[in-house]
């Protein structure tokens, strides 16, 4: 796998520790740096407000709490993000239906492609 031209920093929001570790390993393999990770809504909101990162990957359901308050903060900051879910786009609020969504379980190639696409849009923006 080719590393991004400029290493990018990622906020990872995932409540299941094994999935979070797998995702962090995948990001490392792709040449990204994990700037911060969070498994609870309060941690994730704080990281979204104050963190220094280029893109975020947000698990939609964090221990029965929906991640949308984190998405709201990222939207206000103008930072791109990708949802990850095992449920598809069902139940997504209208405001976030057009956001990129990684279907769990995701593969390295799909993660690489989605990150490249969202960061390309950010750079054009």
PDB file of C-alpha atoms in Angstrom:
ATOM      1  CA  UNK A   1       0.000   0.000   0.000  1.00  0.00           C
ATOM      2  CA  UNK A   2       1.248   3.434  -0.853  1.00  0.00           C
ATOM      3  CA  UNK A   3       1.330   5.931   1.992  1.00  0.00           C
ATOM      4  CA  UNK A   4      -0.452   9.243   1.476  1.00  0.00           C
ATOM      5  CA  UNK A   5       1.782  11.921  -0.028  1.00  0.00           C
ATOM      6  CA  UNK A   6       1.511  13.895   3.230  1.00  0.00           C
ATOM      7  CA  UNK A   7       0.869  11.772   6.302  1.00  0.00           C
ATOM      8  CA  UNK A   8      -2.567  12.595   7.652  1.00  0.00           C
ATOM      9  CA  UNK A   9      -3.761  12.588  11.241  1.00  0.00           C
ATOM     10  CA  UNK A  10      -6.953  10.697  12.055  1.00  0.00           C
ATOM     11  CA  UNK A  11      -9.389  10.818  14.967  1.00  0.00           C
ATOM     12  CA  UNK A  12     -10.777   7.310  15.555  1.00  0.00           C
ATOM     13  CA  UNK A  13     -14.082   7.021  17.422  1.00  0.00           C
ATOM     14  CA  UNK A  14     -14.935   3.369  18.099  1.00  0.00           C
ATOM     15  CA  UNK A  15     -16.285   1.775  21.283  1.00  0.00           C
ATOM     16  CA  UNK A  16     -15.227  -1.825  20.587  1.00  0.00           C
ATOM     17  CA  UNK A  17     -11.554  -2.052  21.555  1.00  0.00           C
ATOM     18  CA  UNK A  18     -10.691  -4.886  19.151  1.00  0.00           C
ATOM     19  CA  UNK A  19     -12.232  -3.034  16.196  1.00  0.00           C
ATOM     20  CA  UNK A  20     -10.470   0.163  17.273  1.00  0.00           C
ATOM     21  CA  UNK A  21      -7.120  -1.643  17.420  1.00  0.00           C
ATOM     22  CA  UNK A  22      -7.713  -3.219  14.012  1.00  0.00           C
ATOM     23  CA  UNK A  23      -8.665   0.152  12.527  1.00  0.00           C
ATOM     24  CA  UNK A  24      -5.606   1.828  14.055  1.00  0.00           C
ATOM     25  CA  UNK A  25      -3.388  -0.918  12.601  1.00  0.00           C
ATOM     26  CA  UNK A  26      -5.010  -0.519   9.175  1.00  0.00           C
ATOM     27  CA  UNK A  27      -4.482   3.249   9.294  1.00  0.00           C
ATOM     28  CA  UNK A  28      -0.818   2.729  10.209  1.00  0.00           C
ATOM     29  CA  UNK A  29      -0.409   0.301   7.319  1.00  0.00           C
ATOM     30  CA  UNK A  30      -1.801   2.984   5.007  1.00  0.00           C
ATOM     31  CA  UNK A  31       0.626   5.613   6.307  1.00  0.00           C
ATOM     32  CA  UNK A  32      -1.807   7.570   8.482  1.00  0.00           C
ATOM     33  CA  UNK A  33      -1.192   8.655  12.065  1.00  0.00           C
ATOM     34  CA  UNK A  34      -3.833   8.174  14.746  1.00  0.00           C
ATOM     35  CA  UNK A  35      -3.989  11.590  16.385  1.00  0.00           C
ATOM     36  CA  UNK A  36      -6.496  10.488  19.030  1.00  0.00           C
ATOM     37  CA  UNK A  37      -9.011   7.773  19.713  1.00  0.00           C
ATOM     38  CA  UNK A  38     -12.166   7.672  21.813  1.00  0.00           C
ATOM     39  CA  UNK A  39     -14.647   5.024  22.843  1.00  0.00           C
ATOM     40  CA  UNK A  40     -17.265   7.166  24.589  1.00  0.00           C
ATOM     41  CA  UNK A  41     -19.343  10.128  23.458  1.00  0.00           C
ATOM     42  CA  UNK A  42     -17.891  12.542  26.036  1.00  0.00           C
ATOM     43  CA  UNK A  43     -14.312  11.663  25.029  1.00  0.00           C
ATOM     44  CA  UNK A  44     -15.199  11.883  21.351  1.00  0.00           C
ATOM     45  CA  UNK A  45     -16.882  15.294  21.648  1.00  0.00           C
ATOM     46  CA  UNK A  46     -13.859  16.666  23.545  1.00  0.00           C
ATOM     47  CA  UNK A  47     -11.461  15.268  20.928  1.00  0.00           C
ATOM     48  CA  UNK A  48     -13.613  16.643  18.104  1.00  0.00           C
ATOM     49  CA  UNK A  49     -13.654  20.103  19.692  1.00  0.00           C
ATOM     50  CA  UNK A  50      -9.992  20.331  20.627  1.00  0.00           C
ATOM     51  CA  UNK A  51      -8.092  17.775  18.565  1.00  0.00           C
ATOM     52  CA  UNK A  52      -5.530  18.407  15.860  1.00  0.00           C
ATOM     53  CA  UNK A  53      -6.400  16.017  13.026  1.00  0.00           C
ATOM     54  CA  UNK A  54      -7.299  16.040   9.341  1.00  0.00           C
ATOM     55  CA  UNK A  55     -10.131  13.526   9.196  1.00  0.00           C
ATOM     56  CA  UNK A  56     -12.234  11.441  11.596  1.00  0.00           C
ATOM     57  CA  UNK A  57     -13.733   7.970  11.443  1.00  0.00           C
ATOM     58  CA  UNK A  58     -16.875   7.740  13.579  1.00  0.00           C
ATOM     59  CA  UNK A  59     -18.605   4.565  14.698  1.00  0.00           C
ATOM     60  CA  UNK A  60     -22.306   5.493  14.559  1.00  0.00           C
ATOM     61  CA  UNK A  61     -23.292   3.593  17.717  1.00  0.00           C
ATOM     62  CA  UNK A  62     -21.115   4.023  20.812  1.00  0.00           C
ATOM     63  CA  UNK A  63     -22.506   1.831  23.577  1.00  0.00           C
ATOM     64  CA  UNK A  64     -26.067   2.758  22.577  1.00  0.00           C
ATOM     65  CA  UNK A  65     -25.194   6.474  22.237  1.00  0.00           C
ATOM     66  CA  UNK A  66     -25.375   7.855  18.708  1.00  0.00           C
ATOM     67  CA  UNK A  67     -22.277   9.683  17.474  1.00  0.00           C
ATOM     68  CA  UNK A  68     -24.138  12.603  15.855  1.00  0.00           C
ATOM     69  CA  UNK A  69     -23.085  15.207  18.485  1.00  0.00           C
ATOM     70  CA  UNK A  70     -19.482  14.472  17.451  1.00  0.00           C
ATOM     71  CA  UNK A  71     -20.422  14.814  13.771  1.00  0.00           C
ATOM     72  CA  UNK A  72     -22.066  18.166  14.588  1.00  0.00           C
ATOM     73  CA  UNK A  73     -18.822  19.481  16.148  1.00  0.00           C
ATOM     74  CA  UNK A  74     -16.775  18.289  13.162  1.00  0.00           C
ATOM     75  CA  UNK A  75     -19.220  19.912  10.755  1.00  0.00           C
ATOM     76  CA  UNK A  76     -18.941  23.212  12.660  1.00  0.00           C
ATOM     77  CA  UNK A  77     -15.126  22.969  12.450  1.00  0.00           C
ATOM     78  CA  UNK A  78     -15.246  22.143   8.744  1.00  0.00           C
ATOM     79  CA  UNK A  79     -13.414  18.831   9.247  1.00  0.00           C
ATOM     80  CA  UNK A  80     -14.219  15.822   7.072  1.00  0.00           C
ATOM     81  CA  UNK A  81     -15.389  12.562   8.581  1.00  0.00           C
ATOM     82  CA  UNK A  82     -16.497   9.078   7.646  1.00  0.00           C
ATOM     83  CA  UNK A  83     -19.154   7.096   9.481  1.00  0.00           C
ATOM     84  CA  UNK A  84     -18.575   3.407  10.167  1.00  0.00           C
ATOM     85  CA  UNK A  85     -21.502   1.144  10.903  1.00  0.00           C
ATOM     86  CA  UNK A  86     -22.739  -2.383  10.700  1.00  0.00           C
ATOM     87  CA  UNK A  87     -26.276  -1.141  10.021  1.00  0.00           C
ATOM     88  CA  UNK A  88     -25.854   0.673   6.710  1.00  0.00           C
ATOM     89  CA  UNK A  89     -27.404   4.066   6.118  1.00  0.00           C
ATOM     90  CA  UNK A  90     -30.748   3.088   7.669  1.00  0.00           C
ATOM     91  CA  UNK A  91     -31.782   5.482  10.365  1.00  0.00           C
ATOM     92  CA  UNK A  92     -29.186   8.126   9.475  1.00  0.00           C
ATOM     93  CA  UNK A  93     -30.532  11.643   9.971  1.00  0.00           C
ATOM     94  CA  UNK A  94     -31.221  13.447   6.697  1.00  0.00           C
ATOM     95  CA  UNK A  95     -28.453  15.959   7.404  1.00  0.00           C
ATOM     96  CA  UNK A  96     -25.847  13.155   7.313  1.00  0.00           C
ATOM     97  CA  UNK A  97     -27.240  10.868   4.601  1.00  0.00           C
ATOM     98  CA  UNK A  98     -24.765  12.209   2.021  1.00  0.00           C
ATOM     99  CA  UNK A  99     -21.722  11.585   4.234  1.00  0.00           C
ATOM    100  CA  UNK A 100     -19.370   8.732   3.361  1.00  0.00           C
ATOM    101  CA  UNK A 101     -20.146   5.527   5.247  1.00  0.00           C
ATOM    102  CA  UNK A 102     -17.900   2.498   5.666  1.00  0.00           C
ATOM    103  CA  UNK A 103     -19.891  -0.676   6.103  1.00  0.00           C
ATOM    104  CA  UNK A 104     -18.520  -2.981   8.832  1.00  0.00           C
ATOM    105  CA  UNK A 105     -16.693  -5.229   8.530  1.00  0.00           C
ATOM    106  CA  UNK A 106     -14.595  -3.109   6.193  1.00  0.00           C
ATOM    107  CA  UNK A 107     -11.520  -4.071   4.256  1.00  0.00           C
ATOM    108  CA  UNK A 108      -8.210  -2.236   3.957  1.00  0.00           C
ATOM    109  CA  UNK A 109      -8.835  -1.344   0.304  1.00  0.00           C
ATOM    110  CA  UNK A 110     -12.237   0.207   1.039  1.00  0.00           C
ATOM    111  CA  UNK A 111     -10.804   2.238   3.919  1.00  0.00           C
ATOM    112  CA  UNK A 112      -7.913   3.431   1.739  1.00  0.00           C
ATOM    113  CA  UNK A 113     -10.234   4.443  -1.107  1.00  0.00           C
ATOM    114  CA  UNK A 114     -12.691   6.302   1.130  1.00  0.00           C
ATOM    115  CA  UNK A 115      -9.960   8.227   2.971  1.00  0.00           C
ATOM    116  CA  UNK A 116      -8.309   9.208  -0.319  1.00  0.00           C
ATOM    117  CA  UNK A 117     -11.651  10.438  -1.689  1.00  0.00           C
ATOM    118  CA  UNK A 118     -12.632  12.486   1.350  1.00  0.00           C
ATOM    119  CA  UNK A 119      -9.187  14.056   1.716  1.00  0.00           C
ATOM    120  CA  UNK A 120      -9.092  14.909  -2.016  1.00  0.00           C
ATOM    121  CA  UNK A 121     -12.399  16.754  -1.613  1.00  0.00           C
ATOM    122  CA  UNK A 122     -11.034  18.600   1.449  1.00  0.00           C
ATOM    123  CA  UNK A 123      -7.942  19.727  -0.486  1.00  0.00           C
ATOM    124  CA  UNK A 124     -10.047  21.012  -3.383  1.00  0.00           C
ATOM    125  CA  UNK A 125     -12.439  22.724  -0.962  1.00  0.00           C
TER     126      UNK A 125
END
